[in-house]
Short mmCIF file of C-alpha atoms and ligand atoms in Angstrom, two decimals:
data_model
loop_
_atom_site.label_atom_id
_atom_site.label_comp_id
_atom_site.label_asym_id
_atom_site.label_seq_id
_atom_site.Cartn_x
_atom_site.Cartn_y
_atom_site.Cartn_z
CA MET A 1 9.87 6.41 -25.84
CA ASP A 2 8.89 2.77 -25.52
CA LEU A 3 5.40 2.10 -24.19
CA GLU A 4 5.72 -1.68 -24.56
CA LEU A 5 6.72 -3.74 -21.55
CA SER A 6 10.07 -5.50 -21.87
CA PRO A 7 9.95 -9.30 -22.36
CA ALA A 8 11.19 -9.71 -18.77
CA HIS A 9 8.40 -7.50 -17.43
CA GLN A 10 5.81 -9.32 -19.56
CA ALA A 11 7.03 -12.65 -18.22
CA LEU A 12 6.88 -11.39 -14.63
CA GLN A 13 3.37 -10.02 -15.17
CA ALA A 14 2.26 -13.40 -16.58
CA ARG A 15 3.81 -15.20 -13.61
CA ALA A 16 2.08 -12.85 -11.16
CA ARG A 17 -1.24 -13.46 -12.93
CA ALA A 18 -0.72 -17.22 -12.68
CA VAL A 19 0.09 -16.99 -8.96
CA ALA A 20 -2.92 -14.73 -8.37
CA GLU A 21 -5.34 -17.02 -10.22
CA ALA A 22 -4.02 -20.24 -8.66
CA GLU A 23 -3.25 -19.15 -5.11
CA LEU A 24 -5.27 -16.03 -4.33
CA ARG A 25 -8.52 -15.81 -6.25
CA PRO A 26 -10.00 -19.16 -5.14
CA ARG A 27 -10.14 -18.10 -1.47
CA ALA A 28 -10.35 -14.32 -1.72
CA ALA A 29 -14.14 -14.13 -1.24
CA GLU A 30 -14.05 -16.46 1.76
CA HIS A 31 -11.25 -14.51 3.46
CA ASP A 32 -13.19 -11.30 2.83
CA ARG A 33 -16.40 -12.73 4.30
CA LEU A 34 -14.65 -14.03 7.40
CA ALA A 35 -12.33 -10.99 7.69
CA ARG A 36 -9.49 -13.50 7.99
CA PHE A 37 -5.85 -12.58 7.45
CA PRO A 38 -4.69 -14.36 4.27
CA GLU A 39 -1.87 -16.48 5.70
CA ALA A 40 -1.72 -18.99 2.85
CA GLN A 41 -1.72 -16.13 0.35
CA VAL A 42 1.15 -14.37 2.11
CA ARG A 43 3.13 -17.63 2.02
CA ALA A 44 2.40 -17.95 -1.70
CA LEU A 45 3.55 -14.36 -2.28
CA ALA A 46 6.77 -15.08 -0.36
CA LYS A 47 7.37 -18.23 -2.41
CA ALA A 48 6.88 -16.24 -5.60
CA GLY A 49 9.44 -13.67 -4.41
CA PHE A 50 6.94 -10.80 -4.24
CA LEU A 51 7.35 -9.61 -0.64
CA GLN A 52 10.63 -7.72 -1.04
CA MET A 53 10.69 -6.76 -4.69
CA LEU A 54 12.12 -3.27 -4.20
CA ALA A 55 14.99 -3.79 -1.78
CA PRO A 56 18.21 -4.56 -3.66
CA THR A 57 19.69 -8.04 -3.62
CA SER A 58 22.61 -6.72 -1.53
CA ALA A 59 20.04 -5.95 1.18
CA GLY A 60 18.22 -9.29 0.90
CA GLY A 61 15.50 -8.20 -1.52
CA ALA A 62 14.78 -9.19 -5.10
CA GLY A 63 15.86 -5.80 -6.51
CA LEU A 64 13.36 -5.96 -9.36
CA GLY A 65 12.45 -2.28 -9.30
CA SER A 66 9.29 -0.27 -9.20
CA VAL A 67 7.91 -1.04 -12.68
CA ALA A 68 8.12 -4.76 -11.96
CA TYR A 69 6.55 -4.17 -8.55
CA SER A 70 3.69 -2.16 -10.02
CA LEU A 71 2.87 -4.86 -12.56
CA VAL A 72 2.83 -7.54 -9.88
CA ILE A 73 0.72 -5.54 -7.41
CA SER A 74 -1.89 -4.91 -10.11
CA GLU A 75 -2.17 -8.61 -10.92
CA ILE A 76 -2.39 -9.56 -7.25
CA ALA A 77 -5.01 -6.85 -6.62
CA LYS A 78 -7.16 -8.06 -9.49
CA ALA A 79 -7.61 -11.36 -7.64
CA CYS A 80 -7.30 -10.34 -3.97
CA PRO A 81 -6.99 -6.65 -3.08
CA SER A 82 -6.53 -7.51 0.61
CA SER A 83 -3.44 -9.56 -0.18
CA ALA A 84 -2.23 -6.72 -2.39
CA VAL A 85 -2.29 -4.12 0.38
CA THR A 86 -0.65 -6.53 2.83
CA MET A 87 2.09 -7.09 0.26
CA ALA A 88 2.34 -3.38 -0.57
CA VAL A 89 2.98 -2.21 2.99
CA THR A 90 5.50 -5.01 3.61
CA ASN A 91 7.37 -3.97 0.46
CA MET A 92 7.20 -0.30 1.47
CA VAL A 93 8.73 -1.00 4.89
CA GLY A 94 11.55 -3.05 3.33
CA ASP A 95 12.16 -0.32 0.76
CA ALA A 96 12.58 2.23 3.57
CA ILE A 97 14.93 -0.07 5.51
CA ALA A 98 17.00 -0.61 2.35
CA ALA A 99 17.14 3.14 1.66
CA PHE A 100 17.86 4.39 5.19
CA GLY A 101 19.00 1.39 7.23
CA ASN A 102 22.54 0.30 7.98
CA GLN A 103 23.76 -3.16 6.94
CA THR A 104 22.85 -4.68 10.33
CA GLN A 105 19.27 -3.39 10.11
CA GLN A 106 18.95 -4.61 6.53
CA ASP A 107 20.34 -8.05 7.41
CA GLN A 108 18.10 -8.29 10.45
CA HIS A 109 14.79 -7.51 8.76
CA ILE A 110 14.71 -7.67 4.97
CA PRO A 111 15.26 -11.43 4.53
CA LYS A 112 12.55 -12.09 7.16
CA LEU A 113 10.15 -9.75 5.38
CA ALA A 114 10.98 -11.47 2.08
CA ASP A 115 10.39 -15.06 3.16
CA ALA A 116 7.41 -14.34 5.46
CA THR A 117 9.29 -15.30 8.62
CA TYR A 118 7.58 -12.05 9.57
CA TRP A 119 3.99 -12.21 8.33
CA ALA A 120 4.31 -8.54 7.45
CA GLY A 121 6.02 -5.24 8.03
CA SER A 122 3.96 -2.30 9.32
CA PHE A 123 4.21 1.44 8.86
CA ALA A 124 3.09 3.42 11.90
CA LEU A 125 2.68 7.11 11.10
CA SER A 126 -1.01 7.99 11.53
CA GLU A 127 -2.47 8.81 14.92
CA PRO A 128 -5.99 9.52 16.15
CA GLY A 129 -5.29 13.28 15.84
CA ALA A 130 -2.76 13.20 12.99
CA GLY A 131 -3.84 11.70 9.66
CA SER A 132 -3.39 14.01 6.69
CA ASP A 133 -1.36 16.45 8.80
CA ALA A 134 1.21 13.80 9.56
CA ALA A 135 3.82 16.18 11.02
CA SER A 136 1.49 16.98 13.93
CA LEU A 137 1.88 13.48 15.36
CA LYS A 138 2.15 13.29 19.15
CA ALA A 139 3.99 10.00 19.84
CA THR A 140 7.27 10.65 21.62
CA ALA A 141 10.64 8.93 21.71
CA ILE A 142 12.66 10.31 24.58
CA LYS A 143 16.34 9.41 24.81
CA LYS A 144 17.42 7.68 28.03
CA GLY A 145 21.06 6.56 27.93
CA ASP A 146 21.50 4.19 25.00
CA ARG A 147 17.74 3.69 24.58
CA TYR A 148 14.65 5.60 23.55
CA VAL A 149 11.39 5.36 25.46
CA LEU A 150 8.40 5.46 23.13
CA ASN A 151 4.89 6.51 24.09
CA GLY A 152 1.80 7.14 21.98
CA ASN A 153 -1.03 5.67 19.94
CA LYS A 154 -0.92 4.77 16.26
CA CYS A 155 -4.05 4.03 14.28
CA TRP A 156 -5.17 2.45 10.98
CA ILE A 157 -2.02 0.33 10.96
CA THR A 158 -2.09 -2.25 8.19
CA SER A 159 -1.01 -5.70 9.49
CA GLY A 160 -0.09 -4.14 12.85
CA ASP A 161 -1.04 -7.34 14.70
CA ARG A 162 1.00 -9.50 12.30
CA ALA A 163 4.15 -7.48 11.83
CA GLY A 164 7.61 -8.75 12.66
CA VAL A 165 8.86 -5.20 12.55
CA VAL A 166 6.98 -1.91 12.86
CA LEU A 167 8.41 1.30 11.41
CA VAL A 168 7.28 3.85 14.00
CA MET A 169 7.54 7.61 13.56
CA ALA A 170 7.79 9.49 16.87
CA LYS A 171 9.04 12.84 18.11
CA THR A 172 12.52 12.91 19.59
CA ASP A 173 12.13 16.69 19.83
CA PRO A 174 8.45 17.41 20.50
CA ALA A 175 8.94 21.18 20.07
CA ALA A 176 10.48 20.92 16.61
CA GLY A 177 7.59 19.99 14.26
CA ALA A 178 8.47 17.82 11.25
CA LYS A 179 12.20 18.18 12.00
CA GLY A 180 11.67 16.71 15.48
CA ILE A 181 10.43 13.37 14.11
CA SER A 182 12.64 10.25 14.07
CA ALA A 183 11.97 6.75 12.76
CA PHE A 184 12.38 3.50 14.71
CA LEU A 185 12.32 -0.18 13.82
CA VAL A 186 10.29 -1.52 16.71
CA ASP A 187 10.04 -5.16 17.71
CA PRO A 188 6.34 -5.81 18.46
CA ASN A 189 7.34 -8.23 21.21
CA SER A 190 8.83 -5.33 23.21
CA ARG A 191 7.42 -4.72 26.67
CA GLY A 192 4.76 -2.00 26.58
CA PHE A 193 3.86 -2.60 22.93
CA SER A 194 0.29 -3.78 22.43
CA VAL A 195 -2.36 -4.13 19.77
CA GLY A 196 -5.58 -2.25 20.47
CA ARG A 197 -8.74 -2.13 18.42
CA HIS A 198 -9.17 -4.26 15.29
CA GLU A 199 -11.04 -2.17 12.75
CA GLU A 200 -14.23 -3.49 11.14
CA LYS A 201 -14.05 -2.33 7.55
CA LEU A 202 -16.24 -1.90 4.49
CA GLY A 203 -13.58 -3.44 2.24
CA LEU A 204 -10.15 -5.05 2.30
CA ARG A 205 -11.62 -7.10 5.11
CA ALA A 206 -8.94 -9.81 4.88
CA SER A 207 -6.23 -7.25 5.50
CA SER A 208 -5.90 -6.52 9.18
CA THR A 209 -6.06 -2.91 10.38
CA VAL A 210 -5.40 -2.14 14.02
CA THR A 211 -4.52 0.48 16.58
CA LEU A 212 -1.11 0.16 18.23
CA VAL A 213 -0.42 1.31 21.77
CA LEU A 214 3.10 2.22 22.91
CA GLU A 215 3.49 2.52 26.66
CA ASP A 216 7.07 3.14 27.79
CA VAL A 217 8.41 0.89 25.05
CA GLU A 218 12.20 0.80 25.32
CA VAL A 219 13.92 0.73 21.96
CA PRO A 220 17.71 0.35 21.73
CA GLU A 221 19.48 3.22 20.00
CA GLU A 222 20.63 0.90 17.20
CA CYS A 223 16.99 0.43 16.18
CA ARG A 224 16.68 4.07 15.11
CA LEU A 225 16.41 4.23 11.32
CA GLY A 226 18.66 6.98 10.01
CA PRO A 227 19.80 9.96 12.06
CA GLU A 228 17.59 11.74 14.58
CA GLY A 229 15.22 14.27 13.03
CA ILE A 230 14.84 12.74 9.56
CA GLY A 231 11.89 10.51 10.41
CA PHE A 232 9.42 12.72 8.53
CA LYS A 233 11.53 12.62 5.38
CA ILE A 234 11.82 8.83 5.70
CA ALA A 235 8.03 8.59 6.02
CA MET A 236 7.39 10.94 3.08
CA ARG A 237 9.86 9.14 0.85
CA ALA A 238 8.34 5.78 1.82
CA LEU A 239 4.90 7.14 1.00
CA ASP A 240 6.06 8.46 -2.39
CA GLY A 241 6.94 4.88 -3.30
CA GLY A 242 3.90 3.55 -1.46
CA ARG A 243 1.64 5.72 -3.62
CA ILE A 244 2.92 3.94 -6.73
CA GLY A 245 1.92 0.70 -5.01
CA ILE A 246 -1.58 1.92 -4.14
CA GLY A 247 -2.08 3.37 -7.63
CA SER A 248 -1.11 -0.04 -8.99
CA GLN A 249 -3.43 -1.79 -6.57
CA ALA A 250 -6.31 0.47 -7.64
CA CYS A 251 -5.63 -0.22 -11.33
CA GLY A 252 -5.75 -3.95 -10.61
CA VAL A 253 -9.08 -3.72 -8.77
CA GLY A 254 -10.51 -1.43 -11.47
CA TYR A 255 -9.46 -3.72 -14.32
CA GLY A 256 -10.83 -6.73 -12.44
CA ALA A 257 -14.23 -5.05 -12.12
CA LEU A 258 -14.16 -3.89 -15.72
CA GLU A 259 -13.31 -7.36 -17.05
CA ALA A 260 -16.22 -8.82 -15.06
CA ALA A 261 -18.56 -6.18 -16.47
CA ILE A 262 -17.35 -6.79 -20.04
CA ALA A 263 -17.92 -10.54 -19.66
CA TYR A 264 -21.40 -9.90 -18.27
CA ALA A 265 -22.37 -7.45 -21.01
CA ALA A 266 -20.89 -9.62 -23.77
CA ALA A 267 -23.19 -12.47 -22.75
CA ARG A 268 -26.25 -10.20 -22.94
CA PRO A 269 -26.83 -8.69 -26.42
CA ASP A 270 -29.43 -6.32 -24.94
CA LEU A 271 -26.66 -4.84 -22.77
CA SER A 272 -23.71 -4.95 -25.17
CA GLY A 273 -25.90 -3.35 -27.85
CA SER A 274 -26.97 -0.51 -25.58
CA GLN A 275 -25.07 2.73 -26.06
CA SER A 276 -25.37 3.71 -22.40
CA ILE A 277 -23.66 0.46 -21.37
CA GLN A 278 -21.05 0.80 -24.12
CA TRP A 279 -20.11 4.30 -22.92
CA LYS A 280 -19.65 3.12 -19.35
CA LEU A 281 -17.28 0.39 -20.56
CA ALA A 282 -15.46 2.77 -22.90
CA ASP A 283 -14.93 5.42 -20.22
CA ALA A 284 -13.70 2.87 -17.68
CA ALA A 285 -11.31 1.23 -20.18
CA THR A 286 -9.92 4.62 -21.22
CA THR A 287 -9.40 6.06 -17.76
CA LEU A 288 -7.85 2.84 -16.43
CA ASP A 289 -5.39 2.72 -19.33
CA ALA A 290 -4.48 6.37 -18.68
CA ALA A 291 -4.09 5.59 -14.98
CA ARG A 292 -1.83 2.64 -15.70
CA LEU A 293 0.40 4.84 -17.87
CA LEU A 294 0.67 7.46 -15.10
CA VAL A 295 1.57 4.75 -12.59
CA LEU A 296 4.21 3.27 -14.89
CA ARG A 297 5.66 6.72 -15.54
CA ALA A 298 6.12 7.32 -11.82
CA ALA A 299 7.59 3.83 -11.39
CA THR A 300 9.99 4.36 -14.30
CA LYS A 301 11.22 7.64 -12.81
CA LYS A 302 11.78 5.94 -9.45
CA ASP A 303 13.72 3.15 -11.14
CA LEU A 304 15.86 5.72 -12.95
CA GLY A 305 16.69 7.46 -9.68
CA LEU A 306 14.88 10.64 -10.77
CA PRO A 307 12.59 12.74 -8.53
CA PHE A 308 9.16 11.10 -8.68
CA ALA A 309 7.05 12.48 -5.78
CA ARG A 310 4.83 14.64 -8.02
CA GLU A 311 4.38 11.83 -10.55
CA ALA A 312 3.57 9.34 -7.77
CA SER A 313 0.90 11.67 -6.39
CA MET A 314 -0.57 12.24 -9.86
CA ALA A 315 -0.62 8.49 -10.46
CA LYS A 316 -2.20 7.73 -7.10
CA LEU A 317 -4.81 10.48 -7.47
CA PHE A 318 -5.86 9.54 -10.98
CA ALA A 319 -5.64 5.77 -10.58
CA THR A 320 -7.62 5.57 -7.35
CA GLU A 321 -10.33 7.98 -8.53
CA SER A 322 -10.58 6.20 -11.91
CA ALA A 323 -10.70 2.77 -10.30
CA ASN A 324 -13.52 3.87 -8.00
CA GLN A 325 -15.48 5.13 -11.01
CA ALA A 326 -14.72 1.95 -12.96
CA ALA A 327 -15.92 -0.30 -10.14
CA LEU A 328 -19.10 1.76 -9.79
CA ALA A 329 -19.70 1.62 -13.55
CA ALA A 330 -19.13 -2.14 -13.50
CA MET A 331 -21.75 -2.53 -10.81
CA GLU A 332 -24.20 -0.43 -12.83
CA VAL A 333 -23.60 -2.63 -15.90
CA LEU A 334 -24.49 -5.68 -13.83
CA GLY A 335 -27.58 -4.02 -12.37
CA ALA A 336 -29.04 -5.89 -9.41
CA ASP A 337 -26.61 -8.78 -9.96
CA GLY A 338 -23.81 -6.40 -9.01
CA LEU A 339 -25.23 -6.14 -5.50
CA ASP A 340 -24.79 -9.87 -4.94
CA PRO A 341 -22.07 -10.43 -2.29
CA GLN A 342 -21.10 -13.58 -4.23
CA HIS A 343 -20.16 -11.47 -7.24
CA PRO A 344 -16.55 -10.20 -7.50
CA VAL A 345 -17.79 -6.75 -8.58
CA GLU A 346 -19.54 -6.25 -5.24
CA ARG A 347 -16.25 -6.95 -3.43
CA ALA A 348 -14.25 -4.81 -5.87
CA LEU A 349 -16.49 -1.82 -5.19
CA ARG A 350 -16.02 -2.22 -1.44
CA ASP A 351 -12.29 -2.93 -1.70
CA VAL A 352 -11.45 -0.01 -3.98
CA ARG A 353 -13.15 2.62 -1.85
CA VAL A 354 -10.29 3.16 0.61
CA THR A 355 -7.67 3.64 -2.11
CA THR A 356 -8.54 7.33 -2.43
CA ILE A 357 -8.08 7.65 1.34
CA TYR A 358 -5.08 5.69 2.60
CA GLU A 359 -1.43 6.52 1.89
CA GLY A 360 -2.60 10.11 1.41
CA THR A 361 -6.12 11.17 0.45
CA SER A 362 -6.92 12.56 -2.99
CA GLU A 363 -6.93 16.00 -1.39
CA ILE A 364 -3.37 15.45 -0.10
CA GLN A 365 -2.23 14.25 -3.54
CA ARG A 366 -3.65 17.47 -5.04
CA LEU A 367 -1.79 19.47 -2.40
CA VAL A 368 1.51 17.74 -3.23
CA ILE A 369 0.94 18.22 -6.98
CA ALA A 370 -0.12 21.87 -6.59
CA ARG A 371 2.93 22.71 -4.44
CA SER A 372 5.15 21.08 -7.04
CA VAL A 373 3.65 22.82 -10.07
CA LEU A 374 3.65 26.18 -8.30
CA ALA A 375 7.27 25.70 -7.22
CA SER A 376 8.24 25.31 -10.85
CA ALA A 377 6.65 28.69 -11.77
N1 CAA B 401 10.28 13.41 0.30
C1 CAA B 401 11.25 13.87 1.12
N2 CAA B 401 11.07 14.92 1.97
C2 CAA B 401 9.85 15.50 1.99
C3 CAA B 401 8.80 15.07 1.17
C4 CAA B 401 9.06 13.99 0.28
N3 CAA B 401 8.10 13.54 -0.52
N4 CAA B 401 7.72 15.84 1.41
C5 CAA B 401 8.09 16.73 2.34
N5 CAA B 401 9.37 16.52 2.69
C6 CAA B 401 10.17 17.30 3.63
C7 CAA B 401 10.20 18.77 3.22
O1 CAA B 401 11.22 19.02 2.28
C8 CAA B 401 10.42 19.47 4.54
O2 CAA B 401 11.77 19.42 4.90
P1 CAA B 401 12.66 20.79 4.88
O3 CAA B 401 11.99 21.68 5.88
O4 CAA B 401 14.02 20.32 5.29
O5 CAA B 401 12.59 21.31 3.48
C9 CAA B 401 9.69 18.56 5.53
O6 CAA B 401 9.57 17.28 4.93
C10 CAA B 401 8.31 19.09 5.85
O7 CAA B 401 7.61 19.20 4.63
P2 CAA B 401 6.27 20.02 4.46
O8 CAA B 401 6.45 21.37 5.06
O9 CAA B 401 5.86 19.92 3.03
O10 CAA B 401 5.29 19.19 5.38
P3 CAA B 401 3.76 19.38 5.68
O11 CAA B 401 3.56 19.32 7.14
O12 CAA B 401 3.23 20.58 4.93
O13 CAA B 401 3.11 18.02 5.11
C11 CAA B 401 2.09 16.57 3.49
C12 CAA B 401 3.21 17.57 3.83
C13 CAA B 401 2.35 16.23 2.05
C14 CAA B 401 0.71 17.14 3.66
C15 CAA B 401 2.27 15.32 4.40
O14 CAA B 401 1.89 15.60 5.73
C16 CAA B 401 1.48 14.14 3.89
O15 CAA B 401 1.87 13.45 2.95
N6 CAA B 401 0.32 13.84 4.55
C17 CAA B 401 -0.40 12.62 4.26
C18 CAA B 401 0.04 11.53 5.17
C19 CAA B 401 -0.26 10.18 4.62
O16 CAA B 401 -0.15 9.93 3.43
N7 CAA B 401 -0.59 9.25 5.52
C20 CAA B 401 -0.81 7.89 5.11
C21 CAA B 401 -0.64 7.01 6.28
S1 CAA B 401 0.13 5.51 5.96
C22 CAA B 401 -0.99 4.47 5.28
O17 CAA B 401 -2.08 4.80 4.92
C23 CAA B 401 -0.39 3.13 5.09
C24 CAA B 401 -1.25 1.95 5.21
O18 CAA B 401 -1.19 1.26 6.19
C25 CAA B 401 -2.04 1.49 4.02
#
């Protein structure tokens, strides 16, 4: 068992850090304050080759794998967590198209996701009445000749107003539960497709989060991703990979907060000499290292083509909870200075909060893990 990163992974991590420091960090606070979508950052991520890291080269991606992706997301998140989630969802959508799409669908979308011709890809599963219980979604896709007619509302959609393609889950057989769900690659310029409410958020304010409204949106049959009825499996598989991305994002935010707290304490002998401060730093450093190992284990299994859903849920659960605790501890080390909106720790604490909620809450991760461990009894 080798716990050291390969030279290629170390080099990629260093490159991602350099891109994050040069292109993302300088304007991250401003974008957060103005709740402004990070266009320049997305272009920089495209130029660095980070927007389609998972899709294979044959599909127009970089084919670098999940370990590489995790390392990059963490570095990006350390500097600008909003850019990291924008990048994560775009990668997740491309990964799903590569896994389930035909060559035409791959050729149509993955290169445009990779080079930011599309600002982003979006993943539209959640609805006002269907969050954690995703299979209870109500959007419908009714077949009419060689087209489907889509109706419904999707909410909390990352980059939904910026996407060049939206992966929409809707029921082709409304009576059939999870097995009645199909997936569609929807062009947001389609008639009847509109962007509703823009969410005002505590954190990740530079990432856009919107409601999408589908009113008699006609989608050609060839835009269905995979066969009818496997949309729920496509969504679940995408989320398994997505959870590695969010675990990685959380690690990055947590480490960023911890590094700021260490620098602050190191400059104040009264703090660095205090056992209560030392223990906060020690606990955060330990749990974040453990989280990173869990994330890399899940990523390694995915890269090896092994089942990884349980490991991805464990990684997401532990990393996001640990990163929240680390950011809170960092703020406590800084005391009142940590409340200053100019300080990166204040933003880290706001940005990290949602990581235990989106792409499956901590409760849902526990459910997935518990089902898996009980199934092995
Ligand atoms: N991979 C492949 N197939 C899977 C799967 C997986 N990980 N998990 C379940 N399935 C399959 C099952 O095998 C089953 O198929 P069969 O009947 O053929 O065996 C089918 O899907 C239904 O499975 P379940 O009975 O387990 O489904 P469930 O209704 O009990 O739900 C759940 C399972 C895990 C709770 C699921 O609903 C879930 O993950 N909920 C959370 C949703 C979520 O994470 N939403 C995030 C929104 S996206 C977001 O936040 C993105 C963003 O923009 C940042």
